[in-house]
Each structure stands twice: as structure tokens, then as C-alpha cells.
Coordinates of C-alpha atoms and ligand atoms in Angstrom, one line a residue:
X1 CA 97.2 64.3 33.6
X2 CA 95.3 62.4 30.9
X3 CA 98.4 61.4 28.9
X4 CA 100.3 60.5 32.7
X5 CA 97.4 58.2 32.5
X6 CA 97.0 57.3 29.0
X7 CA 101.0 56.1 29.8
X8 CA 100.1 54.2 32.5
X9 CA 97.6 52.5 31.4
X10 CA 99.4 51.5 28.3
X11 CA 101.7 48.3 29.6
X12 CA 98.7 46.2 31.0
X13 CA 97.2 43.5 29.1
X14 CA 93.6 44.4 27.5
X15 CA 91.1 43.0 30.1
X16 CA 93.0 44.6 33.6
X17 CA 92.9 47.7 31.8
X18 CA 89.3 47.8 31.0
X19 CA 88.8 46.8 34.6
X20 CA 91.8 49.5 35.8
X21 CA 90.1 52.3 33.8
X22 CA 86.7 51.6 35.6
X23 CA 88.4 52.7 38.9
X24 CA 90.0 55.5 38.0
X25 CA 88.4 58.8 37.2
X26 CA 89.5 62.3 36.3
X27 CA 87.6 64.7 37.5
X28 CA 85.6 66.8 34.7
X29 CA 83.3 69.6 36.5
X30 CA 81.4 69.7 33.7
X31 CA 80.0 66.4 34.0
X32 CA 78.3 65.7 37.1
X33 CA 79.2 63.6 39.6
X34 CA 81.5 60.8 37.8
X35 CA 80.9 57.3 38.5
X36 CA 84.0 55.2 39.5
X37 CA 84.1 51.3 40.5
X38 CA 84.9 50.4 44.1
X39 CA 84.5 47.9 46.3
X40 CA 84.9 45.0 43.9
X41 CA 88.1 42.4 43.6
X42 CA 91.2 43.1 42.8
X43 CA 92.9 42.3 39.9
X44 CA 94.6 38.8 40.8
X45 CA 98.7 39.7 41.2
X46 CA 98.6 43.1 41.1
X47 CA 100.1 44.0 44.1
X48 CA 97.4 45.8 46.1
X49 CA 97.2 48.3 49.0
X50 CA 94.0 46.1 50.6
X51 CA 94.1 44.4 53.8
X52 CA 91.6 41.3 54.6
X53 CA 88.4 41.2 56.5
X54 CA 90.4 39.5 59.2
X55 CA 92.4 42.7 59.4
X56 CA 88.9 44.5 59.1
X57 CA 87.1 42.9 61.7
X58 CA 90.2 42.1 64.1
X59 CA 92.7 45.1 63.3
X60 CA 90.4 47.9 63.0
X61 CA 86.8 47.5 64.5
X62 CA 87.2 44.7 67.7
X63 CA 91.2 45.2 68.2
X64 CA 91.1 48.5 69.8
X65 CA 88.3 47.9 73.0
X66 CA 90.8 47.6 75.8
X67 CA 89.1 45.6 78.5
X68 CA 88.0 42.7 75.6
X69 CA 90.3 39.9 74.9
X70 CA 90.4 39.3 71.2
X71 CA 91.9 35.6 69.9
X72 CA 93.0 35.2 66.8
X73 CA 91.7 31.8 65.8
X74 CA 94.5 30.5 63.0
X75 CA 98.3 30.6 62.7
X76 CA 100.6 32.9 64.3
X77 CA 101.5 34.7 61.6
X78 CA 98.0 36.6 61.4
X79 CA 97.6 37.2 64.6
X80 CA 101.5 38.9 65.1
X81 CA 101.1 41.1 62.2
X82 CA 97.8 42.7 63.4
X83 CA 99.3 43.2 66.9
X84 CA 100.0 46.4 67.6
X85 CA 100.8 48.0 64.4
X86 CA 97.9 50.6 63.2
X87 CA 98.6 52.5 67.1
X88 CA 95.6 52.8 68.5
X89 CA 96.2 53.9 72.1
X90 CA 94.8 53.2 75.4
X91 CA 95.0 54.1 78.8
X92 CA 93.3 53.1 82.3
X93 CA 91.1 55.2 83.9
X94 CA 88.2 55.1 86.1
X95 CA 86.2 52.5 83.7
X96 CA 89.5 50.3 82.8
X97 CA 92.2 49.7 85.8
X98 CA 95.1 49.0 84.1
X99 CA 95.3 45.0 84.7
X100 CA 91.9 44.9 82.4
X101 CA 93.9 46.6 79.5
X102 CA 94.4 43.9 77.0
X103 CA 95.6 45.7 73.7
X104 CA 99.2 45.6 74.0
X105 CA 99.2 41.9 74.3
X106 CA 98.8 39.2 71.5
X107 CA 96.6 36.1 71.6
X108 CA 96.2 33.2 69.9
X109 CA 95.4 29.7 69.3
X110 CA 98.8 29.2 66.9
X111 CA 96.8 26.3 64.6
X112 CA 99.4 23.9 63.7
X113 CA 99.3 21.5 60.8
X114 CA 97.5 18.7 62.9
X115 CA 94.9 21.2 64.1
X116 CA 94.2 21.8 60.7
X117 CA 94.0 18.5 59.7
X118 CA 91.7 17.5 62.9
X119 CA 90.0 20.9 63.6
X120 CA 90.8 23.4 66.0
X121 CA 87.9 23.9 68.0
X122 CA 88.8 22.0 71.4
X123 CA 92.3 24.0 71.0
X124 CA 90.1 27.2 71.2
X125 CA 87.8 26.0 73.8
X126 CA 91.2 25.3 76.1
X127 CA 92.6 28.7 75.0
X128 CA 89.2 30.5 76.2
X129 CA 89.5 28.7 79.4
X130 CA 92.9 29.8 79.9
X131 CA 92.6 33.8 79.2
X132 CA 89.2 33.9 81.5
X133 CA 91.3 31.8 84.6
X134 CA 94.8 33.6 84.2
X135 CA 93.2 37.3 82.8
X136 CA 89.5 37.5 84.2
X137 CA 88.0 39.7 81.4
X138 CA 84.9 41.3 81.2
X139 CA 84.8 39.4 77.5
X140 CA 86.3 37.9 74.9
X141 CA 86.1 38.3 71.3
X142 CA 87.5 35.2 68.9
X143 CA 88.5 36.1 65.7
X144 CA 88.8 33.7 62.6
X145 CA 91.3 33.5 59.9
X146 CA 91.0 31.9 56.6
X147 CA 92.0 28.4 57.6
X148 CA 89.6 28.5 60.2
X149 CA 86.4 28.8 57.6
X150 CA 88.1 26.2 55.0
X151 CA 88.1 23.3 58.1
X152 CA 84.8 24.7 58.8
X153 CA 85.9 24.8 62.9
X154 CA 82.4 25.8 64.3
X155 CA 83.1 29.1 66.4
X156 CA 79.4 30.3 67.3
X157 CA 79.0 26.5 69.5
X158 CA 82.4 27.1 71.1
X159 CA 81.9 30.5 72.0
X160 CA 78.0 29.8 73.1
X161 CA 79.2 27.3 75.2
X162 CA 82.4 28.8 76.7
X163 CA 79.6 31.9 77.0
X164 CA 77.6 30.0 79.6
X165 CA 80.6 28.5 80.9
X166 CA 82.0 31.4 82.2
X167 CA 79.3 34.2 82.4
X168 CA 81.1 36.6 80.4
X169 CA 80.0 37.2 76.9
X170 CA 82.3 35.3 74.3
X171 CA 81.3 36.7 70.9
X172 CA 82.4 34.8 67.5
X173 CA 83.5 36.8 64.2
X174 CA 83.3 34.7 61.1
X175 CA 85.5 37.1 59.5
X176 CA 87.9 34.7 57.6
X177 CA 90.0 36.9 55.8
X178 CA 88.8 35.8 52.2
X179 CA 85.3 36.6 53.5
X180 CA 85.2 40.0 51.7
X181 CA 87.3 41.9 49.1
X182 CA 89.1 43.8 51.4
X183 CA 89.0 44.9 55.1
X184 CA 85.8 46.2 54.6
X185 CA 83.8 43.4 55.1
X186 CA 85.3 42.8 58.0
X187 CA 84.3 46.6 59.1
X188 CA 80.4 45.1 58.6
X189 CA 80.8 41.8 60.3
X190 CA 82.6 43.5 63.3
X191 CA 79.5 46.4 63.5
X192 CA 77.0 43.5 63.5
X193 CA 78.2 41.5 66.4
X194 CA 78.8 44.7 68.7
X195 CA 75.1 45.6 67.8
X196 CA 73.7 42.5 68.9
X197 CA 75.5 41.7 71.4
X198 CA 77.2 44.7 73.0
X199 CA 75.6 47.6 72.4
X200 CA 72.5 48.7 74.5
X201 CA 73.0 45.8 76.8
X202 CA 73.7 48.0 79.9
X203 CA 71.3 49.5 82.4
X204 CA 72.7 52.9 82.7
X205 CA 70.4 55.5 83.0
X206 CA 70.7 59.1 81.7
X207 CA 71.4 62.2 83.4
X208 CA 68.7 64.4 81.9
X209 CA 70.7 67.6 82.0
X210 CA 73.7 66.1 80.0
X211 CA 73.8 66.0 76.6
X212 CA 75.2 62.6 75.9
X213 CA 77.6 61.9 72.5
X214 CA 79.2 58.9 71.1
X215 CA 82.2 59.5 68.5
X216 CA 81.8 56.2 66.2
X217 CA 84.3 55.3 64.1
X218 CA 87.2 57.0 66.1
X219 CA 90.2 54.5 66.3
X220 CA 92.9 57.0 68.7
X221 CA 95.8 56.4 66.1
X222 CA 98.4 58.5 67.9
X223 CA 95.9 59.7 70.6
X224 CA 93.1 61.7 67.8
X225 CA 90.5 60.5 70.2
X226 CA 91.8 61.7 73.0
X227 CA 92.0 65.6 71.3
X228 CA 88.6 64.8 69.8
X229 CA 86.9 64.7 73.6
X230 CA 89.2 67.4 75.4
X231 CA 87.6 69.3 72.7
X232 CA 84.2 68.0 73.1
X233 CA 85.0 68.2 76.7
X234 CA 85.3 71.4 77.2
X235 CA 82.4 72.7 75.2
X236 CA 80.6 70.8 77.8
X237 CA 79.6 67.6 76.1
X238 CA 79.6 64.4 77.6
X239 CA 81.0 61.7 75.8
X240 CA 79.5 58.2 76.4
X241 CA 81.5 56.0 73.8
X242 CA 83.8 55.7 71.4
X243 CA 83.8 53.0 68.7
X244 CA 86.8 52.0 69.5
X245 CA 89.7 53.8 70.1
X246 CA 90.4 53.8 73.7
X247 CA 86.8 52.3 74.1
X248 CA 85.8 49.7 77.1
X249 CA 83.2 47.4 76.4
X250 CA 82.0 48.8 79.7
X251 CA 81.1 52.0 78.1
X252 CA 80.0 50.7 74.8
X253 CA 77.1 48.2 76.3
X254 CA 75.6 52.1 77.6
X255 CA 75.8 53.5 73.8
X256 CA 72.0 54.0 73.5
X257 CA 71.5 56.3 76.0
X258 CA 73.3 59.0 73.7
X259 CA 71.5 62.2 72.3
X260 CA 73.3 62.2 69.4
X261 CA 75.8 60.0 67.4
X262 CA 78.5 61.3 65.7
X263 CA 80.4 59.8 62.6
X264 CA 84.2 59.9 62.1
X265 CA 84.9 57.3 59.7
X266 CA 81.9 56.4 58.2
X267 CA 83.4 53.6 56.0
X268 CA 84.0 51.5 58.9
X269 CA 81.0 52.3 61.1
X270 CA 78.1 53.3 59.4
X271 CA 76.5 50.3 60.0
X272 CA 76.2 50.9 63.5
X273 CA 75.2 54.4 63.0
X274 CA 72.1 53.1 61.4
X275 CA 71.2 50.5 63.1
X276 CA 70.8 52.6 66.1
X277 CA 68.5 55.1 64.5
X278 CA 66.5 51.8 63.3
X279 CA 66.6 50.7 66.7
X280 CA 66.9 53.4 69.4
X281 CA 66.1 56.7 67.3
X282 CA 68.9 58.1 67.7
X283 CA 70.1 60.8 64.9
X284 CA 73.5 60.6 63.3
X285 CA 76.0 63.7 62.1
X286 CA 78.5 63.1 60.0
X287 CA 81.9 65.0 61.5
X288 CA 85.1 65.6 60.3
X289 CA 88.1 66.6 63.1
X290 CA 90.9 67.1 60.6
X291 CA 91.8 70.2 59.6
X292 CA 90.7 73.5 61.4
X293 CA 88.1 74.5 59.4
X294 CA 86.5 71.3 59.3
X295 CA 86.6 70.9 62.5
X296 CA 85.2 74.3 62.9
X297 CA 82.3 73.5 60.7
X298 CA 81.6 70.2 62.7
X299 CA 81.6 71.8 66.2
X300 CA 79.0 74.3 64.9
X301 CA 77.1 71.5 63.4
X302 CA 77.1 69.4 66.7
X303 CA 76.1 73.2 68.5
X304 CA 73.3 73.4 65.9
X305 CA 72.1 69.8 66.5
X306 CA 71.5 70.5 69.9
X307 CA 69.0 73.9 69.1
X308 CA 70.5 75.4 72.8
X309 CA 72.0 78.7 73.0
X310 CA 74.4 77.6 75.7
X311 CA 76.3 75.5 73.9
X312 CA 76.5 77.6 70.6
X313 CA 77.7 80.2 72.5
X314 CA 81.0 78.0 74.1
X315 CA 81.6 76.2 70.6
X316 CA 82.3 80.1 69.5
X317 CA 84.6 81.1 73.0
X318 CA 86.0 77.2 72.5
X319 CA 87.1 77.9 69.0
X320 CA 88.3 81.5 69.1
X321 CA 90.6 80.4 72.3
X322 CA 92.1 77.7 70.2
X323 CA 92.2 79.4 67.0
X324 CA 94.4 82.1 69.0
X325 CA 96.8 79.5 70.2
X326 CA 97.2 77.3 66.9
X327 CA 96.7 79.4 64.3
X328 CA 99.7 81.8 64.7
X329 CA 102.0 78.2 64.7
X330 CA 100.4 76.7 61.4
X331 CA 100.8 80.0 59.6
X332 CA 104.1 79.7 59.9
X333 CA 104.5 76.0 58.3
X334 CA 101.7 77.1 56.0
X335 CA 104.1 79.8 54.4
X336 CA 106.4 76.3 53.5
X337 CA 103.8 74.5 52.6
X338 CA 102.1 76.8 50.4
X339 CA 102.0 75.6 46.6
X340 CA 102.9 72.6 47.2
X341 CA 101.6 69.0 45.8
X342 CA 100.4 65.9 47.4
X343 CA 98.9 62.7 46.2
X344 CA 96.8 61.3 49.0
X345 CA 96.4 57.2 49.3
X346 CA 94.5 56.0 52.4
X347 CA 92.0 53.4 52.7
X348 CA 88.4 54.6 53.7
X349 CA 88.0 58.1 54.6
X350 CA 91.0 59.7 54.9
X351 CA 91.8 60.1 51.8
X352 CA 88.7 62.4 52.3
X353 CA 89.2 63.9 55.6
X354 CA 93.3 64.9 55.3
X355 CA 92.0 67.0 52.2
X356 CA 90.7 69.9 54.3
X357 CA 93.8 69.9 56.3
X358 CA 96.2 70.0 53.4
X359 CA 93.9 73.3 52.3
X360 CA 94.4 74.8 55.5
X361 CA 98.6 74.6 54.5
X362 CA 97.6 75.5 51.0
X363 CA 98.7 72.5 49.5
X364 CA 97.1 70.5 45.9
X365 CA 96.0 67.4 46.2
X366 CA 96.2 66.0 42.7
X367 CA 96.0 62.6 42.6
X368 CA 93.8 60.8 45.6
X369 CA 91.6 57.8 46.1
X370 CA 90.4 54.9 48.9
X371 CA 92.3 51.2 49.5
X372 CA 88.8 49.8 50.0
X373 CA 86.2 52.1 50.1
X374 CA 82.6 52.2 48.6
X375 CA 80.9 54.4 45.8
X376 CA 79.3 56.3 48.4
X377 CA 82.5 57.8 49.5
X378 CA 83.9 58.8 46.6
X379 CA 80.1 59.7 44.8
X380 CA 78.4 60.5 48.5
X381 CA 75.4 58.4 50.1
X382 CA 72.4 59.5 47.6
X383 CA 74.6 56.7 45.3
X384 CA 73.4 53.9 47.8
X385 CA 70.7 52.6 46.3
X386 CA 72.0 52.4 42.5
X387 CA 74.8 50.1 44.2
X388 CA 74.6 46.5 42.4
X389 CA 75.1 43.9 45.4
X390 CA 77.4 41.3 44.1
X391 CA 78.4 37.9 45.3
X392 CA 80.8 39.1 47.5
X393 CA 78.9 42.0 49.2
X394 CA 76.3 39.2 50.0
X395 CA 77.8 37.4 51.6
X396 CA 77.8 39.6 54.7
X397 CA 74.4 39.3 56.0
X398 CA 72.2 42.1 57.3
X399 CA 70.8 42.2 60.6
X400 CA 67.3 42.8 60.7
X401 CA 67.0 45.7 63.3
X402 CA 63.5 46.8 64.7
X403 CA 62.8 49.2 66.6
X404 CA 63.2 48.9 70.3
X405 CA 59.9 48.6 72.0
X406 CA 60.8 50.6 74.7
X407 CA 64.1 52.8 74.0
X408 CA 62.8 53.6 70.8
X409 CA 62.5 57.5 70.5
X410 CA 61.9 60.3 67.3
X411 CA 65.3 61.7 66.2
X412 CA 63.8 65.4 68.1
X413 CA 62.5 63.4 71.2
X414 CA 66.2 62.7 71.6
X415 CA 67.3 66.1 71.4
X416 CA 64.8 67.5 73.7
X417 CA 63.3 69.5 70.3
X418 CA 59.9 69.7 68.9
X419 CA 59.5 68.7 66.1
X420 CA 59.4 72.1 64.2
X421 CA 62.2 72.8 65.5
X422 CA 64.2 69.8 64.5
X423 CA 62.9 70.0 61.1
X424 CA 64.0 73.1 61.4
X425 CA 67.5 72.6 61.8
X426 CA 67.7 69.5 59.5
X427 CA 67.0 72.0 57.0
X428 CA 71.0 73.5 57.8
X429 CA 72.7 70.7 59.1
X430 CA 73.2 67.3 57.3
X431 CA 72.0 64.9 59.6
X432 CA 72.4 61.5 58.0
X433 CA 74.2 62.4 55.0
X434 CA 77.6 62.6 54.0
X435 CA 78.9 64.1 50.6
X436 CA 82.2 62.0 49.4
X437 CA 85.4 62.9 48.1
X438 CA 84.4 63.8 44.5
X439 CA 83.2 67.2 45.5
X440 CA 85.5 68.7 47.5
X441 CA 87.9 67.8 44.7
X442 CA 89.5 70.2 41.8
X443 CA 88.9 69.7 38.3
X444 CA 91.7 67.4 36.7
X445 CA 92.6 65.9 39.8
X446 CA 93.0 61.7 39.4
X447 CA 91.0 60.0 41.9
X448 CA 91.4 56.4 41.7
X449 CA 90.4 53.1 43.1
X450 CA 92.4 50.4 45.2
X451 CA 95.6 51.9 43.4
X452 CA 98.6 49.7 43.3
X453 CA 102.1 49.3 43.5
X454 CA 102.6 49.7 40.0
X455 CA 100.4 53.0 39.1
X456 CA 101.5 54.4 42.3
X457 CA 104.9 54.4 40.9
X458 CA 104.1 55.5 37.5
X459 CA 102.3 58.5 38.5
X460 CA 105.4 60.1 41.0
X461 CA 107.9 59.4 38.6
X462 CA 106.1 61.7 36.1
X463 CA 104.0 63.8 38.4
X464 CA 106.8 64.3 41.1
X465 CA 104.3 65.7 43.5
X466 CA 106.0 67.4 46.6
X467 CA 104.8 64.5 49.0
X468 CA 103.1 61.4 49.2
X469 CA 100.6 60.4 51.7
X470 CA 100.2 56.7 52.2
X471 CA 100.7 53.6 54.4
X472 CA 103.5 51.5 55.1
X473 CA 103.5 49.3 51.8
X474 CA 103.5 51.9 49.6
X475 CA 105.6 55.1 51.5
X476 CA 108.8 53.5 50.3
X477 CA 108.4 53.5 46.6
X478 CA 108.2 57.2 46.7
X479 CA 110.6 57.7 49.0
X480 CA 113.5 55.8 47.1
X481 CA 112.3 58.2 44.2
X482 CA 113.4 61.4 46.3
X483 CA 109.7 61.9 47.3
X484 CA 109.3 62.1 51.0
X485 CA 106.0 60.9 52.1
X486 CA 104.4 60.4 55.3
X487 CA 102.1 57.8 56.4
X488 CA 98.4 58.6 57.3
X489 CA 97.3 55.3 58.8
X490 CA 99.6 55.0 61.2
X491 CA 101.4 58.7 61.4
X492 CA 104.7 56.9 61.7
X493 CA 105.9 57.8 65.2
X494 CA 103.7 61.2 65.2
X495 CA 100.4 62.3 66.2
X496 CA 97.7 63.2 67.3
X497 CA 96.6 64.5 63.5
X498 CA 93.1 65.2 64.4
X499 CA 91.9 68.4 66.5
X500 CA 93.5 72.0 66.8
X501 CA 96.6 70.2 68.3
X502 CA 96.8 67.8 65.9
X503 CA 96.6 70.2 62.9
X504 CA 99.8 72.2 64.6
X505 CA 101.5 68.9 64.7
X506 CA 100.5 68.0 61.2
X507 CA 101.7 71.3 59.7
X508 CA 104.9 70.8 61.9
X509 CA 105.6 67.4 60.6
X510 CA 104.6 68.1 56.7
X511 CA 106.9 71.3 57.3
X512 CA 109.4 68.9 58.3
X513 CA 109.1 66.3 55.7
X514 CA 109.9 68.9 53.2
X515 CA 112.5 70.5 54.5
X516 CA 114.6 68.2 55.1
X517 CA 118.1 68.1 53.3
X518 CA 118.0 64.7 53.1
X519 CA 116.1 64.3 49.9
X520 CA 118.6 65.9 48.0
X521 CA 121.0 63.1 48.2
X522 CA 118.5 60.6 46.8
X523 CA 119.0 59.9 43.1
X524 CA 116.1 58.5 41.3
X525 CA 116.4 55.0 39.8
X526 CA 115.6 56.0 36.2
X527 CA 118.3 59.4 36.7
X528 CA 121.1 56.2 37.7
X529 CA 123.1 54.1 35.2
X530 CA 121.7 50.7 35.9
X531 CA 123.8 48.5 38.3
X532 CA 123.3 45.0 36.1
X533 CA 125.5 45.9 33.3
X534 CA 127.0 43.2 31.5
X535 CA 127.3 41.6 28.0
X536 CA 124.8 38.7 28.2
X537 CA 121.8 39.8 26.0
X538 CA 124.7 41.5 23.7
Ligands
LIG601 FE1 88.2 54.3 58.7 FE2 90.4 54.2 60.0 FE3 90.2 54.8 57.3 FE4 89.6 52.3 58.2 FE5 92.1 51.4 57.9 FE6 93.0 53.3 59.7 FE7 92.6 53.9 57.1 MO1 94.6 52.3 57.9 S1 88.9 52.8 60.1 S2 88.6 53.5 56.8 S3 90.3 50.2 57.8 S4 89.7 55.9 59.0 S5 93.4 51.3 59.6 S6 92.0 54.3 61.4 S7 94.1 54.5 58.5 S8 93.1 52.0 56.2 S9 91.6 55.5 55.9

């Protein structure tokens, strides 16, 4: 693997790859944890995996909540490209009827060049007016683009005003898409307007013999949500909110009255997470539903967390009925998949997460690494504070959360503990903490940073890894090299990937992938002649 890299490294001028070799690191157990660079620009031109903070904020954090109408504030262009894509599904039910479900449709103000020239905000005052008359929603979030911020359109007075206008709350994201260095910013700005302006802004009150859960940073890409709670469900759990997938603002203004919160994708909510332990008390768990035994792990975690006897005991009957059922099915696949390698590119966590379930099938990942994320994820959250804040990371501000003088409860209060008790049981489960990627991985293995077109390339032709786990931009590089790969944002037309179901239909469609006779008919570019033969440079 070194000299793959050396190789790769080779072509680029002498400054991109001193910044390139920052970001890339191969794994040496005998040194520690390794430090890698993430989370800072890109190399200009280099043909990166990274979305915006527009598709941050607007694509992956407000997009998803059904009963909100989101605007895209700027051309069309930005607003049609986030619609729909990253499938995140919804449905009606008793919370949402289904003329209040707003995700499958696309709005926007369409700024034209004399908006630009002459500002844009009356345009989006008249478009507000127009979704509350003709839609009625219970409220609207407007999202900016980059031209929006360069005309310097004033989106908090428009929204204030079309706010008290029309008694619904109309919430402004300054999430211009240069705003950040990728779509992570946009994950921060997104978390702190739902804080202050969603969450814990209903008056529900709790039943005192549920115990109440949110799932943050759950998006229900090809329905994972929705095998996350039948799960959760049927252990006996009641699930308040989810941040977002499927979510209704509805449900999401009742988010404090929760015992517990747990953490999907911590990349793109942890914010939120701790802000409500600042605010309400409430403890956080980091989960992981993707791959059986980590979702094994995490449903005895949650059990744990909750110190009663009743619900340890049907997390055990929960998981040895569904470990009859699925287990049989991915044994099967497993005996294709076996041996096998995979390099795994996704852009916050699950790069992180698909690992366990590619050990379940017995399969190597050898080369891995986030679009976007931070050093915690690779290096693990006890990296925070060594974290240099740059220019750009500033430029997201902060909320100052305090605790709520009246909600505000200890971490055990919330869990009906004492306090021995809870200490207890911190001293087992990792409330608060997550590890990243780094240790979970084997020695040799590349992990690296915001990977591009180019290295991405590089390293199938000479690793040739059995698949490749990507998105959209990059799947079809390896694929015209005879590689199939699969995409783990989006799951192509699959899914769900998370829960015991979604592991079966994981193994099935990896299985699948490899199987196919199809790949055998695809010659490699560098195994053709080349097709621009001629005599010119003779
Ligand atoms: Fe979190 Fe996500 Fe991801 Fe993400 Fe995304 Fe996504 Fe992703 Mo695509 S919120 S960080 S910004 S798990 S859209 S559902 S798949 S890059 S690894």
C-alpha cells in the first residue's frame, strides 16, 4: 500500500501534495492514534466528493421534516438538484395527513438576473405569502444560496416579518453554500436554528411510565428509520422524534421531554445532541444500527441506559427472534462474500458505520475515509479540544445554551436512576463519547481525507478491490474499470441498509453486485488499445 501511495502521490505539483499527504494516513498500530487533516478546504480544481453548506443545511438536516416547507432562496438550478435525490422517505400518519407532506415537492424563488441585480427579498416575501395561502403549513423554512449572501438579501427581516404575518414560524438559514468548506457547516447552521426555534417549543407532557427516545441524526434513506423504530418498537420504547427522517415538526417542537437521546450520525447532529444536555439534561448514546452486531451492541447499550430489568430482558427475546430469522439468510451471502475487498467512501459517518456490516459478510475494508468529516471521527471525540478553529469553522457561530430554568434535569433524574446507579452504569456504557473510524480499522489500511476523483482512480486501478462503496459522482469511475460498486448515500434503488432487515438486504444486494456476469465483459481502459490513434504528434 505505501508504494500504491507513494505512486499516487507522485504526479501532483509540490504544495497539493504536502497538503494531500496531510489527509491521508496509513494506519501503523504501533503508533497511536494517527493524526489526519479534515475538515479544512479543498484543494482548488481538484475535483472533490464535497457538497456545500446549502446542500448541508437544505439537503440533509431541514429537507427531510415533512410537514415544513423549505424555499430555496437563489436560482433554480440549486434548488432542483437537492430535490429529491439523497431518498429520504416519508409517509402520513396520525401527526402528518398527507396534504401536510411537503418533501416530494420543490420550491423556490427562481432569482433571475434582475433579482440579483435589485435584491430578492420582496420576490421571497410574495413567495412566502403564496405557499402559506395555497399550502397552509405548520412552517416554513427559507433556505439561502450563495448569490443570496453576495447581494446581501436580508432573510432574518423577511422571515420575522412574514413570521408575524402569518402566525406560523418562518425560520431563516444563512447557509450560502460558500459559507463552510463542505456540507458540514451547513449540518451546524441547520442544528442551531431547530434548537432555537423548534425544539422544546411544545407543551406536551410526559407519560411517566414510558420511556421516551429521540433517534437524531436518522435521515430514512430507503426507509432505515422506519426499521430503526419497529425495532425500538417492539422492545417497548417509545420514540418521540427523529431528526429528520420522516420527522414532523409537530413531533420535533416535543423533543425535550425524551429520557434519553440517541445518536446516529453524529457528524451531522451532534450539535443538537449537546445542546440539549446543556439545556434540558438530557444524556446522549452514541448508536450504531448497521450491521448485526452493532446493532446488537447498541440495543444492549440503550437496555443498560435505562438500569430496568424489563427491558434488558426483551432486548435479549427481541434479538434472539431476529437473529433466528436473518441470520440463516446472511450466512448464505456471507459464504460469497467472504474474502472479499472493499474501499469505502462516504461522507460523515458511514464510512464508519458500513464497516461493521462488511465484517459481519467477512469482507476487508482497505482503503476508507469521510467527504467532510471532522478529526473527531476519524481520531474519536477526546481529539476536540486540540482542534485549531480556523477562519472558516468561525464563521458558524455558537449558540450560547443555558440551562433551562425549569426543564432542566441531572442526566440520572432523566432516567429515573440514582445517582450511584447512573454512575454506575456510565462506568459500562459510553454515554457521550464516540470512538472514530481509526480504531476499528486494520493495520495498513489507507484512510484518507475528502478523496478525489483522481486518487480514487489511482488506487482501484492498482488495488482492484472487489467493490467500491461510494456516491453517485464517484461510483462510475470504478465501475467503467470492471469494479462494481454500490452507492451508500443513496443505496441506489435499494434499502432499507440499517436494522436486521436491512443487513439481509445489504448482504443480498453486495451478494448481487458480485455476482453478476456482467463485469466480465468490461475491459479496463488501460487493458484497451487507445481509441485516438493517429499520426499527429509523430
Ligand atoms: Fe450523516 Fe447522513 Fe453521513 Fe451526512 Fe450526507 Fe447521507 Fe452521507 Mo450522503 S447525514 S454525514 S451529509 S450519515 S447525505 S444520510 S449519505 S454524505 S455519510
Amino acid at each position: 500500500n505505501q508504494e500504491v501511495l507513494d505512486e499516487m502521490l507522485l504526479p501532483y505539483p509540490d504544495k497539493v501534495q504536502k497538503n494531500r499527504t496531510k489527509h491521508i494516513v496509513r494506519k501503523n498500530p504501533e503508533e497511536g492514534c494517527q493524526q489526519i487533516e479534515a475538515n479544512t478546504r479543498t484543494v482548488p480544481g481538484i475535483i472533490s466528493q464535497r457538497g456545500c453548506c446549502y446542500a448541508g443545511c437544505k439537503g440533509v438536516v431541514v429537507g427531510p421534516i415533512k410537514d415544513m416547507i423549505t424555499i430555496t432562496h437563489g436560482p433554480v438550478g440549486c434548488a432542483y438538484y437537492s430535490w429529491g435525490t439523497r431518498r429520504n422517505k416519508a409517509r402520513a400518519d396520525d401527526i402528518t395527513p398527507p396534504e401536510q407532506i411537503y418533501g416530494a415537492m420543490c420550491f423556490v424563488t427562481d432569482m433571475q438576473e434582475p433579482d440579483i441585480v435589485f435584491g430578492g427579498e420582496k420576490k421571497l416575501a410574495k413567495m412566502i405569502d403564496e405557499v402559506v395561502e395555497m399550502f397552509h403549513p405548520r412552517a416554513v423554512n427559507v433556505c439561502a444560496t450563495c448569490p443570496i449572501g453576495l447581494i446581501g438579501d436580508d432573510l432574518g427581516a423577511v422571515t420575522k416579518k412574514a413570521t408575524e404575518k402569518h402566525g406560523i414560524p418562518v425560520l431563516a438559514y444563512n447557509c450560502e453554500g460558500y459559507r463552510g468548506v463542505s456540507q458540514s457547516a451547513g449540518h451546524h447552521i441547520a442544528n442551531n436554528i431547530l434548537m432555537e426555534n423548534v425544539i422544546g417549543s411544545g407543551d406536551a407532557e410526559k407519560n411517566p411510565s414510558e420511556f421516551v427516545l429521540n433517534l437524531l441524526g436518522e435521515y430514512n434513506i430507503g426507509g432505515d428509520s422506519w426499521e430503526i423504530e419497529r425495532i425500538l418498537h417492539d422492545i417497548g420504547y417509545r420514540v418521540q422524534g427523529v431528526l429528520t427522517g420522516d420527522s414532523s415538526v409537530e413531533e420535533m417542537k416535543n423533543m425535550h421531554i425524551a429520557n434519553l437521546n440517541l445518536v446516529m450520525c453524529h457528524r451531522s447532529i451532534n450539535y443538537i445532541a449537546e445542546m440539549m444536555e446543556e439545556k434540558y439534561g438530557i444524556p446522549w448514546l452514541k448508536i450504531n444500527f448497521i450491521g448485526v452486531e452493532a446493532i446488537k451492541k447498541s440495543l444492549r447499550d440503550i437496555a443498560q441506559v435505562t438500569g430496568d430489568e424489563t427491558f434488558i430482558r426483551r432486548t435479549e427475546e427481541v434479538i434472539a427472534r431476529e437473529e433466528a430469522r436473518v441470520l440463516p439468510v446472511i450466512e448464505h451471502y456471507r459464504k460469497i462474500c467472504t474474502g472479499k475487498t472493499a474501499f469505502a467512501f462516504v461522507g460523515g459517518s458511514r464510512s464508519h458505520h458500513y464497516q461493521y456490516l462488511l465484517k459481519d459478510l467477512g469482507m476487508e475494508v482497505v482503503v476508507t475515509g469521510y467527504e467532510f468529516a471532522h478529526r473527531d471521527d476519524y481520531e474519536g471525540r477526546s481529539v476536540i479540544p486540540t482542534i485549531k478553529t480556523d477562519a472558516d469553522s468561525k464563521n458558524i457561530p455558537e449558540l450560547d445554551i443555558k440551562p433551562d430554568p425549569e426543564l432542566y434535569k441531572e442526566a440520572h433524574e432523566h432516567l429515573n436512576l440514582t445517582k450511584e446507579k447512573f454512575d454506575e452504569i456510565c462506568s459500562r456504557v459510553p454515554l457521550g463519547n464516540y470512538e472514530g473510524m481509526y480504531p476499528d480499522m486494520n493495520g495498513g489500511t489507507l484512510m484518507i481525507d475528502d478523496c478525489n476523483h483522481y486518487e480514487a482512480e489511482q488506487l482501484v486501478k492498482e488495488l482492484k478491490p472487489d467493490l467500491f462503496f461510494a456516491g453517485v459522482r464517484d461510483k462510475y469511475i470504478a465501475q467503467k474499470m470492471g469494479v462494481p460498486a454500490k452507492q451508500l448515500h443513496s443505496y441506489d434503488y435499494s434499502g432499507p441498509y440499517a436494522g436486521f432487515n436491512g443487513a439481509m438486504n445489504f448482504a443480498r444486494d453486495v451478494a448481487n453486485a458480485m455476482t453478476t456476469p456482467a463485469w466480465k465483459f468490461i475491459i479496463p481502459p488501460w487493458e484497451k488499445e487507445s481509441e485516438n490513434k493517429g499520426d499527429i504528434n509523430a
